[in-house]
Short mmCIF file of C-alpha atoms and ligand atoms in Angstrom, two decimals:
data_model
loop_
_atom_site.label_atom_id
_atom_site.label_comp_id
_atom_site.label_asym_id
_atom_site.label_seq_id
_atom_site.Cartn_x
_atom_site.Cartn_y
_atom_site.Cartn_z
CA MET K 77 -14.55 24.65 17.57
CA SER K 78 -11.18 23.58 16.14
CA ARG K 79 -10.28 24.62 12.62
CA SER K 80 -10.20 20.93 11.60
CA SER K 81 -13.71 20.46 12.91
CA ASP K 82 -14.94 23.60 11.18
CA LEU K 83 -13.34 22.54 7.90
CA PHE K 84 -14.77 19.06 8.30
CA SER K 85 -18.33 20.30 8.86
CA LYS K 86 -18.05 22.53 5.78
CA SER K 87 -16.31 19.95 3.57
CA ARG K 88 -18.78 17.19 4.22
CA LYS K 89 -21.49 19.37 2.64
CA LEU K 90 -19.51 19.40 -0.62
CA ILE K 91 -17.43 16.18 -0.53
CA PRO K 92 -18.90 12.75 0.37
CA GLY K 93 -17.97 12.18 4.01
CA GLY K 94 -15.81 15.30 3.83
CA VAL K 95 -12.95 13.26 2.39
CA ASN K 96 -11.62 12.35 -1.03
CA SER K 97 -10.82 8.83 0.10
CA PRO K 98 -13.00 6.93 2.60
CA VAL K 99 -10.34 5.51 4.90
CA ARG K 100 -9.29 9.08 5.83
CA ALA K 101 -12.64 9.66 7.55
CA PHE K 102 -11.78 8.13 10.95
CA HIS K 103 -15.05 6.14 10.78
CA SER K 104 -13.64 3.01 12.38
CA VAL K 105 -11.79 4.85 15.16
CA GLY K 106 -14.46 7.47 15.92
CA GLY K 107 -14.03 11.20 16.10
CA GLU K 108 -13.39 13.50 13.18
CA PRO K 109 -10.47 13.50 10.76
CA LEU K 110 -7.72 16.05 11.26
CA PHE K 111 -7.26 18.47 8.39
CA ILE K 112 -3.55 18.69 7.66
CA SER K 113 -2.02 22.05 6.71
CA ARG K 114 1.60 21.05 6.13
CA ALA K 115 4.23 18.43 6.77
CA PHE K 116 8.01 18.22 7.07
CA GLY K 117 10.31 15.27 7.74
CA SER K 118 8.56 12.80 10.05
CA LYS K 119 5.97 15.35 11.16
CA ILE K 120 2.57 16.49 10.02
CA VAL K 121 0.83 19.66 11.25
CA ASP K 122 -2.95 19.91 11.51
CA ALA K 123 -5.05 22.99 10.70
CA ASP K 124 -4.84 24.04 14.35
CA GLY K 125 -1.05 23.92 14.39
CA ASN K 126 -0.75 20.66 16.35
CA ILE K 127 2.34 18.67 15.35
CA TYR K 128 2.32 14.85 15.14
CA ILE K 129 4.90 12.17 14.44
CA ASP K 130 3.47 10.66 11.25
CA TYR K 131 3.33 6.90 10.67
CA VAL K 132 0.81 7.09 7.81
CA GLY K 133 3.23 8.76 5.39
CA SER K 134 0.34 9.42 2.98
CA TRP K 135 -0.35 5.61 3.11
CA GLY K 136 3.16 4.74 1.97
CA PRO K 137 4.61 7.25 -0.53
CA MET K 138 6.52 9.41 1.94
CA ILE K 139 9.40 6.97 2.60
CA LEU K 140 11.90 9.87 2.59
CA GLY K 141 9.76 11.90 4.98
CA HIS K 142 7.67 14.90 4.01
CA ALA K 143 8.84 17.91 1.97
CA HIS K 144 12.28 16.45 1.26
CA GLU K 145 14.27 19.33 -0.19
CA GLU K 146 15.71 17.34 -3.11
CA VAL K 147 12.21 16.24 -4.10
CA LEU K 148 10.74 19.74 -3.75
CA THR K 149 13.59 21.19 -5.81
CA ALA K 150 13.08 18.58 -8.53
CA ILE K 151 9.35 19.36 -8.69
CA ALA K 152 9.96 23.13 -8.73
CA ASP K 153 12.58 22.84 -11.48
CA ALA K 154 10.24 20.69 -13.58
CA ALA K 155 7.32 23.08 -13.03
CA GLN K 156 9.37 25.96 -14.40
CA LYS K 157 9.40 24.13 -17.75
CA GLY K 158 5.65 23.52 -17.82
CA THR K 159 3.37 21.11 -16.00
CA SER K 160 2.10 18.74 -18.68
CA PHE K 161 2.72 18.19 -22.37
CA GLY K 162 0.76 15.09 -23.34
CA ALA K 163 3.83 13.97 -25.20
CA PRO K 164 6.77 11.68 -24.32
CA THR K 165 9.59 13.20 -22.25
CA GLU K 166 13.10 12.13 -21.28
CA MET K 167 12.07 11.94 -17.64
CA GLU K 168 9.60 9.13 -18.42
CA PHE K 169 12.46 7.18 -19.98
CA THR K 170 14.66 7.93 -16.96
CA LEU K 171 12.11 6.77 -14.39
CA ALA K 172 11.23 3.71 -16.48
CA ARG K 173 14.91 2.73 -16.61
CA MET K 174 15.31 3.25 -12.83
CA VAL K 175 12.24 1.11 -12.09
CA ILE K 176 13.34 -1.66 -14.48
CA GLU K 177 16.87 -1.66 -13.04
CA ALA K 178 15.50 -1.98 -9.50
CA VAL K 179 12.63 -4.46 -9.92
CA PRO K 180 14.09 -7.87 -10.80
CA SER K 181 11.22 -9.19 -12.95
CA MET K 182 10.65 -6.04 -14.99
CA GLU K 183 11.68 -5.76 -18.63
CA MET K 184 9.17 -3.06 -19.67
CA VAL K 185 6.93 -0.68 -17.69
CA ARG K 186 4.04 1.71 -18.34
CA MET K 187 3.35 4.73 -16.09
CA VAL K 188 -0.22 5.50 -15.01
CA ASN K 189 -1.69 7.82 -12.36
CA SER K 190 -2.64 5.57 -9.46
CA GLY K 191 -2.33 2.08 -8.06
CA THR K 192 -5.91 1.41 -9.11
CA GLU K 193 -5.07 2.20 -12.71
CA ALA K 194 -2.01 -0.01 -12.46
CA THR K 195 -3.85 -3.10 -11.20
CA MET K 196 -6.83 -2.54 -13.49
CA SER K 197 -4.45 -2.41 -16.46
CA ALA K 198 -2.45 -5.42 -15.28
CA ILE K 199 -5.64 -7.49 -15.07
CA ARG K 200 -6.68 -6.39 -18.57
CA LEU K 201 -3.22 -7.31 -19.87
CA ALA K 202 -3.38 -10.75 -18.25
CA ARG K 203 -6.84 -11.39 -19.69
CA GLY K 204 -5.74 -10.11 -23.09
CA VAL K 205 -2.62 -12.29 -23.37
CA THR K 206 -4.26 -15.46 -21.99
CA ASP K 207 -7.68 -14.97 -23.58
CA ARG K 208 -9.17 -16.04 -20.24
CA ASP K 209 -11.64 -14.13 -18.03
CA LYS K 210 -11.30 -15.39 -14.45
CA ILE K 211 -8.89 -13.98 -11.88
CA VAL K 212 -7.98 -15.11 -8.38
CA LYS K 213 -7.55 -12.56 -5.61
CA PHE K 214 -7.20 -12.96 -1.85
CA ASN K 215 -9.64 -12.12 0.90
CA GLY K 216 -8.47 -8.90 2.54
CA CYS K 217 -6.03 -7.89 -0.18
CA TYR K 218 -6.79 -4.48 -1.64
CA HIS K 219 -5.82 -3.56 -5.18
CA GLY K 220 -7.64 -0.25 -5.59
CA HIS K 221 -11.25 0.25 -6.56
CA ALA K 222 -11.54 -1.20 -10.08
CA ASP K 223 -14.85 -3.08 -10.33
CA GLY K 224 -13.58 -6.64 -10.56
CA LEU K 225 -11.18 -6.13 -7.66
CA LEU K 226 -13.68 -4.70 -5.18
CA VAL K 227 -14.56 -8.21 -4.11
CA LYS K 228 -13.65 -9.14 -0.52
CA ALA K 229 -11.19 -6.26 -0.61
CA GLY K 230 -9.10 -4.92 2.24
CA SER K 231 -8.21 -1.37 3.29
CA GLY K 232 -11.17 1.01 3.43
CA VAL K 233 -13.62 -1.66 2.23
CA LEU K 234 -12.62 -3.91 5.13
CA THR K 235 -12.36 -0.97 7.54
CA LEU K 236 -15.86 0.24 6.74
CA GLY K 237 -17.25 -3.30 6.73
CA ILE K 238 -18.66 -2.89 3.23
CA PRO K 239 -19.31 -6.51 2.18
CA ASP K 240 -18.86 -5.80 -1.50
CA SER K 241 -19.52 -2.46 -3.07
CA PRO K 242 -22.89 -1.76 -4.68
CA GLY K 243 -22.48 -0.71 -8.28
CA VAL K 244 -20.28 -3.68 -9.20
CA PRO K 245 -22.36 -5.79 -11.61
CA GLU K 246 -22.61 -9.49 -10.77
CA ASP K 247 -21.23 -10.08 -14.24
CA TYR K 248 -17.93 -8.51 -13.20
CA ALA K 249 -17.75 -10.07 -9.74
CA LYS K 250 -18.44 -13.60 -10.99
CA ASN K 251 -15.07 -13.67 -12.74
CA THR K 252 -13.28 -12.85 -9.50
CA LEU K 253 -12.49 -15.98 -7.49
CA VAL K 254 -11.43 -15.42 -3.88
CA SER K 255 -8.84 -17.41 -1.91
CA GLU K 256 -7.35 -17.05 1.55
CA TYR K 257 -3.90 -15.52 1.89
CA ASN K 258 -1.22 -18.03 3.02
CA ASP K 259 -3.53 -20.93 2.06
CA LEU K 260 -2.34 -22.60 -1.16
CA ASP K 261 -5.11 -25.20 -1.11
CA SER K 262 -7.69 -22.42 -1.35
CA VAL K 263 -6.03 -21.45 -4.62
CA LYS K 264 -5.59 -24.96 -5.99
CA VAL K 265 -9.31 -25.59 -5.69
CA HIS K 266 -10.02 -22.72 -8.11
CA PHE K 267 -7.57 -24.09 -10.67
CA ASP K 268 -9.06 -27.59 -10.32
CA ARG K 269 -12.59 -26.26 -10.82
CA ASN K 270 -11.73 -23.78 -13.59
CA PRO K 271 -9.11 -25.50 -15.76
CA ASP K 272 -7.72 -23.18 -18.44
CA GLU K 273 -10.07 -20.35 -17.41
CA ILE K 274 -7.93 -18.39 -14.99
CA ALA K 275 -6.04 -15.46 -16.50
CA ALA K 276 -4.11 -14.44 -13.40
CA VAL K 277 -3.59 -14.64 -9.69
CA ILE K 278 -3.14 -11.19 -8.16
CA LEU K 279 -1.94 -10.57 -4.63
CA GLU K 280 -0.10 -8.24 -2.38
CA PRO K 281 2.99 -10.46 -1.78
CA ILE K 282 3.27 -8.70 1.58
CA PRO K 283 -0.27 -7.52 2.33
CA GLY K 284 -0.68 -4.19 4.07
CA ASN K 285 -4.42 -3.78 3.62
CA MET K 286 -5.65 -6.17 6.28
CA GLY K 287 -2.84 -4.96 8.46
CA VAL K 288 0.64 -6.26 7.58
CA MET K 289 0.83 -9.99 6.81
CA ILE K 290 3.93 -12.11 6.27
CA PRO K 291 3.95 -14.84 3.58
CA VAL K 292 4.51 -18.28 5.16
CA ASP K 293 7.34 -20.41 3.74
CA GLY K 294 6.42 -21.88 0.39
CA PHE K 295 3.30 -19.79 -0.18
CA LEU K 296 4.68 -17.43 -2.82
CA GLU K 297 6.74 -20.21 -4.43
CA GLY K 298 3.60 -22.36 -4.52
CA LEU K 299 1.67 -19.63 -6.32
CA ARG K 300 4.47 -19.28 -8.85
CA LYS K 301 4.38 -23.04 -9.56
CA LEU K 302 0.57 -23.19 -9.73
CA THR K 303 0.35 -20.29 -12.19
CA GLU K 304 3.21 -21.56 -14.35
CA LYS K 305 1.61 -25.01 -14.56
CA SER K 306 -1.80 -23.63 -15.53
CA GLY K 307 -0.70 -20.90 -17.93
CA ALA K 308 -2.09 -18.16 -15.67
CA LEU K 309 -0.05 -15.03 -15.00
CA LEU K 310 1.23 -14.17 -11.52
CA ILE K 311 0.65 -10.51 -10.70
CA PHE K 312 2.47 -9.05 -7.71
CA ASP K 313 0.67 -5.94 -6.53
CA GLU K 314 3.64 -4.09 -5.02
CA VAL K 315 1.95 -0.69 -4.94
CA MET K 316 2.69 -0.68 -1.20
CA SER K 317 5.66 -3.06 -0.84
CA GLY K 318 7.52 -1.83 -3.93
CA PHE K 319 10.61 0.23 -3.04
CA ARG K 320 9.30 0.01 0.55
CA VAL K 321 10.55 -3.35 1.90
CA ALA K 322 13.60 -3.30 -0.41
CA LEU K 323 14.64 -1.41 -3.54
CA GLY K 324 13.35 -4.38 -5.54
CA GLY K 325 10.33 -4.90 -3.32
CA ALA K 326 8.96 -8.20 -2.04
CA GLN K 327 10.07 -10.05 -5.19
CA GLU K 328 13.69 -9.17 -4.35
CA LEU K 329 13.24 -10.19 -0.70
CA PHE K 330 11.60 -13.53 -1.51
CA GLY K 331 13.29 -14.29 -4.84
CA ILE K 332 10.04 -14.77 -6.80
CA ASP K 333 9.75 -13.86 -10.49
CA PRO K 334 6.17 -12.61 -11.16
CA ASP K 335 4.95 -12.03 -14.70
CA ILE K 336 3.54 -8.57 -13.97
CA THR K 337 4.20 -6.18 -11.10
CA THR K 338 2.15 -3.14 -10.18
CA LEU K 339 3.68 -0.17 -8.42
CA GLY K 340 2.61 3.20 -7.03
CA LYS K 341 3.04 5.33 -3.91
CA VAL K 342 6.86 5.56 -3.43
CA ILE K 343 7.67 5.85 -7.16
CA GLY K 344 5.68 9.08 -7.32
CA GLY K 345 7.42 10.67 -4.34
CA GLY K 346 4.04 11.93 -3.15
CA LEU K 347 2.71 12.89 -6.59
CA PRO K 348 0.14 10.78 -8.48
CA VAL K 349 2.00 7.89 -10.10
CA GLY K 350 1.20 4.23 -10.62
CA ALA K 351 2.94 1.77 -12.91
CA TYR K 352 2.61 -1.76 -14.22
CA GLY K 353 5.32 -3.73 -15.90
CA GLY K 354 6.90 -7.11 -16.39
CA LYS K 355 8.04 -9.44 -19.13
CA ALA K 356 8.47 -7.75 -22.51
CA ARG K 357 6.51 -10.55 -24.20
CA TYR K 358 3.46 -9.42 -22.25
CA MET K 359 4.01 -5.66 -22.02
CA SER K 360 4.58 -5.43 -25.79
CA GLN K 361 0.92 -6.46 -26.18
CA MET K 362 -0.13 -3.04 -24.83
CA ALA K 363 -1.23 -0.37 -27.32
CA PRO K 364 0.14 1.13 -29.45
CA GLU K 365 2.64 -1.73 -29.86
CA GLY K 366 -0.04 -4.35 -29.33
CA PRO K 367 -3.83 -4.52 -29.32
CA ILE K 368 -4.59 -4.27 -25.57
CA TYR K 369 -5.71 -0.72 -24.82
CA GLN K 370 -4.86 1.49 -21.85
CA ALA K 371 -4.29 5.26 -21.84
CA GLY K 372 -4.06 8.33 -19.62
CA THR K 373 -3.93 12.09 -20.19
CA LEU K 374 -1.51 12.70 -17.34
CA SER K 375 0.37 9.41 -17.44
CA GLY K 376 4.10 10.16 -17.10
CA ASN K 377 3.37 13.71 -15.96
CA PRO K 378 6.67 15.64 -15.82
CA LEU K 379 6.25 16.87 -12.23
CA ALA K 380 5.37 13.38 -11.01
CA MET K 381 8.29 11.88 -12.92
CA ALA K 382 10.65 14.47 -11.40
CA ALA K 383 9.44 13.63 -7.89
CA GLY K 384 9.79 9.90 -8.57
CA ILE K 385 13.29 10.20 -10.03
CA ALA K 386 14.47 12.33 -7.10
CA THR K 387 12.99 9.84 -4.63
CA LEU K 388 14.50 6.74 -6.24
CA ASN K 389 17.88 8.48 -6.59
CA ILE K 390 17.92 8.87 -2.82
CA LEU K 391 16.63 5.34 -2.16
CA LYS K 392 19.41 3.90 -4.36
CA ARG K 393 22.10 5.40 -2.12
CA PRO K 394 24.06 2.82 -0.11
CA GLY K 395 22.80 2.24 3.43
CA THR K 396 19.28 3.58 2.86
CA TYR K 397 17.38 0.38 3.64
CA GLU K 398 19.78 -0.51 6.43
CA SER K 399 18.99 2.84 8.04
CA LEU K 400 15.24 2.29 7.62
CA GLU K 401 15.64 -1.17 9.13
CA MET K 402 17.57 0.15 12.13
CA THR K 403 14.90 2.70 13.03
CA SER K 404 12.06 0.24 12.39
CA ALA K 405 13.71 -2.50 14.45
CA ALA K 406 14.38 -0.12 17.33
CA LEU K 407 10.71 0.86 17.34
CA ALA K 408 9.56 -2.76 17.10
CA ASP K 409 11.85 -3.90 19.93
CA GLY K 410 10.72 -0.98 22.07
CA LEU K 411 7.04 -1.73 21.49
CA ALA K 412 7.60 -5.37 22.41
CA GLU K 413 9.39 -4.31 25.59
CA VAL K 414 6.55 -2.01 26.64
CA ASN K 415 3.95 -4.70 25.89
CA SER K 416 5.78 -7.29 27.94
CA SER K 417 6.39 -4.85 30.82
CA LEU K 418 2.63 -4.27 30.93
CA GLY K 419 1.88 -7.97 30.50
CA VAL K 420 -0.02 -7.20 27.28
CA LYS K 421 -0.09 -9.65 24.37
CA LEU K 422 -0.53 -7.82 21.04
CA ALA K 423 0.28 -9.48 17.73
CA PHE K 424 2.84 -7.46 15.80
CA ASN K 425 3.71 -8.03 12.13
CA ARG K 426 6.60 -6.18 10.53
CA ILE K 427 8.63 -6.40 7.37
CA GLY K 428 11.16 -3.60 6.98
CA SER K 429 9.54 -0.23 7.60
CA MET K 430 5.90 -1.37 7.38
CA PHE K 431 4.19 -2.83 10.43
CA THR K 432 0.88 -3.34 12.26
CA THR K 433 0.04 -3.82 15.94
CA PHE K 434 -3.08 -6.02 16.09
CA PHE K 435 -5.28 -5.83 19.15
CA THR K 436 -5.41 -9.58 19.47
CA LYS K 437 -2.83 -11.93 20.90
CA GLY K 438 -2.35 -13.55 17.49
CA PRO K 439 -0.65 -15.01 15.57
CA VAL K 440 -2.11 -13.09 12.63
CA ASN K 441 -1.26 -14.82 9.34
CA ASP K 442 -4.46 -14.17 7.41
CA LEU K 443 -7.63 -12.11 7.38
CA ALA K 444 -9.43 -14.40 9.82
CA GLY K 445 -6.62 -13.84 12.30
CA ALA K 446 -6.72 -10.08 11.75
CA LYS K 447 -10.47 -10.02 12.31
CA TYR K 448 -10.01 -11.34 15.86
CA SER K 449 -8.60 -7.89 16.64
CA ASP K 450 -10.60 -5.80 19.08
CA ALA K 451 -11.45 -2.88 16.78
CA GLU K 452 -12.94 -0.88 19.65
CA ARG K 453 -9.76 -1.20 21.70
CA PHE K 454 -7.76 -0.25 18.61
CA GLY K 455 -9.92 2.88 18.26
CA GLU K 456 -9.26 3.87 21.88
CA TYR K 457 -5.55 3.21 21.37
CA PHE K 458 -5.53 5.27 18.18
CA MET K 459 -7.12 8.22 19.99
CA GLY K 460 -4.73 7.86 22.91
CA MET K 461 -1.76 7.93 20.59
CA LEU K 462 -3.18 10.94 18.76
CA GLU K 463 -3.50 12.80 22.06
CA GLU K 464 0.18 12.05 22.65
CA GLY K 465 1.10 13.48 19.23
CA ILE K 466 1.42 10.20 17.32
CA TYR K 467 -0.50 9.89 14.04
CA LEU K 468 -1.27 6.27 13.10
CA ALA K 469 -3.49 4.97 10.30
CA PRO K 470 -7.11 5.40 11.49
CA SER K 471 -7.86 1.70 10.95
CA GLN K 472 -6.80 -1.61 12.45
CA PHE K 473 -6.55 -3.01 8.92
CA GLU K 474 -3.78 -0.78 7.62
CA ALA K 475 0.00 -0.56 7.81
CA ALA K 476 2.12 1.97 9.67
CA PHE K 477 5.21 3.26 7.90
CA VAL K 478 8.59 4.43 9.18
CA SER K 479 10.45 6.94 6.99
CA LEU K 480 14.10 7.90 6.63
CA ALA K 481 13.18 11.11 8.46
CA HIS K 482 12.08 9.33 11.69
CA THR K 483 14.66 9.97 14.40
CA ASP K 484 15.69 8.19 17.60
CA GLU K 485 13.83 10.91 19.47
CA ASP K 486 10.68 10.13 17.44
CA VAL K 487 11.04 6.48 18.45
CA THR K 488 11.47 7.37 22.12
CA ARG K 489 8.44 9.64 22.06
CA THR K 490 6.40 6.99 20.25
CA LEU K 491 7.27 4.36 22.86
CA GLU K 492 6.35 6.69 25.71
CA ALA K 493 3.02 7.43 24.01
CA HIS K 494 2.42 3.71 23.39
CA GLU K 495 2.90 2.92 27.08
CA LYS K 496 0.64 5.78 28.15
CA ALA K 497 -2.09 4.88 25.64
CA LEU K 498 -2.04 1.20 26.64
CA LYS K 499 -2.24 2.05 30.34
CA MET K 500 -5.28 4.21 29.62
CA ILE K 501 -7.21 1.44 27.88
CA LEU K 502 -6.10 -1.81 29.47
P1 KE4 C 679 -4.42 3.94 -5.33
O1 KE4 C 679 -5.43 3.83 -6.43
O2 KE4 C 679 -5.06 4.32 -4.01
O3 KE4 C 679 -3.21 4.82 -5.68
O4 KE4 C 679 -3.75 2.50 -5.10
C1 KE4 C 679 -4.59 1.41 -4.85
C2 KE4 C 679 -3.79 0.32 -4.16
C3 KE4 C 679 -3.40 -0.77 -4.91
N1 KE4 C 679 -2.67 -1.77 -4.35
C4 KE4 C 679 -2.29 -1.71 -3.04
C5 KE4 C 679 -1.47 -2.82 -2.47
C6 KE4 C 679 -2.66 -0.60 -2.24
O5 KE4 C 679 -2.27 -0.55 -0.94
C7 KE4 C 679 -3.42 0.44 -2.81
C8 KE4 C 679 -3.89 1.64 -2.00
N2 KE4 C 679 -3.63 1.60 -0.62
C9 KE4 C 679 -4.55 2.33 0.23
C10 KE4 C 679 -4.04 2.24 1.66
N3 KE4 C 679 -4.09 0.96 2.19
C11 KE4 C 679 -4.70 3.75 -0.19
C12 KE4 C 679 -5.35 4.64 0.84
C13 KE4 C 679 -6.69 5.11 0.39
O6 KE4 C 679 -7.47 4.31 -0.17
O7 KE4 C 679 -6.96 6.31 0.63
#
């Protein structure tokens, strides 16, 4: 028995499904999850010492690659001074300033400990400042597991085919209206039917949780106009796209000015950090300055701040996103070449260093399109790639991530594995 398998059989007796987050469990691809013992650069190493080229990157945070020495040094230096004070620190100011300088719409920001906390708080803020209860979200978008957002969610909920989670009272869910991504009319209908009742529209501007989706021309602009006209807030959930697709995220790429933005993943450099921020006129309504309450024992934790500051300092360096784009484009072009040489039509969506290969010919512009994917074939492909030493997200409805640590050799090896895995299953 492999060490991963042994650890898995023991862990599942103590931890639900043997994992601390469902999508890690390999349920939709079959087999058992690998237990990871360490990681460096673009590689992860499982408990049996097998090395893989990693395209999960801890689901987005590891944009620099794993165990980056400047990040490790920053964490170690911070740890020497203590691990948590429960009091304000200079590093929280420093990271706040870096985030505000980078994200075009942000004037103020509050640090929390996860993306879920960030979106949950952003929704409360929107409801508090508008005195309205309803929110609009999009089928297949995932914003963490706060009750009102676990409605038609993406990521693990979609992967595991959980219609809507038990334990979410109807009273919560009824205030969550669902639209289709890239379909403005499906949003307009909610505003027509609920005049002056909608507090906010929340979306992943570039979804990664139904696989990667690209906003069609006019969609994001249309949402901005609709929300402005109705007095609802526009919340960009950039937990995944923030500092990933550009230093200023999707809002920089597409030139949209949301009222609130949520962040996570990259800004923690692999440690637990989330954040929400936006216009000062809204953020100043948060306690203790304003009446809307949100709190957290470890919010702004010094080690997490140190990791985030070190990470953003590297991302700010000239040429960073150009380098990410070069590696990502080389991989994308190579995958397309292999597919066409094999006469295989697979939809492929990419923005910057996040991408998804869908096992359907496509196009895939929304959840319905993504659901045409052959999940069984994807599972076989996933296993084939794993056997070749390539670690993808164990779900068709997730994004793959390239890091600054991925090399030309990694790309070559990935393309060879892709060709071999496709030949095995097609
Ligand atoms: P966390 O609470 O997991 O830090 O963030 C929730 C969240 C919010 N918004 C977006 C756009 C997200 O992608 C996420 C979390 N992403 C998933 C991966 N698709 C996390 C992986 C997991 O659930 O284990």
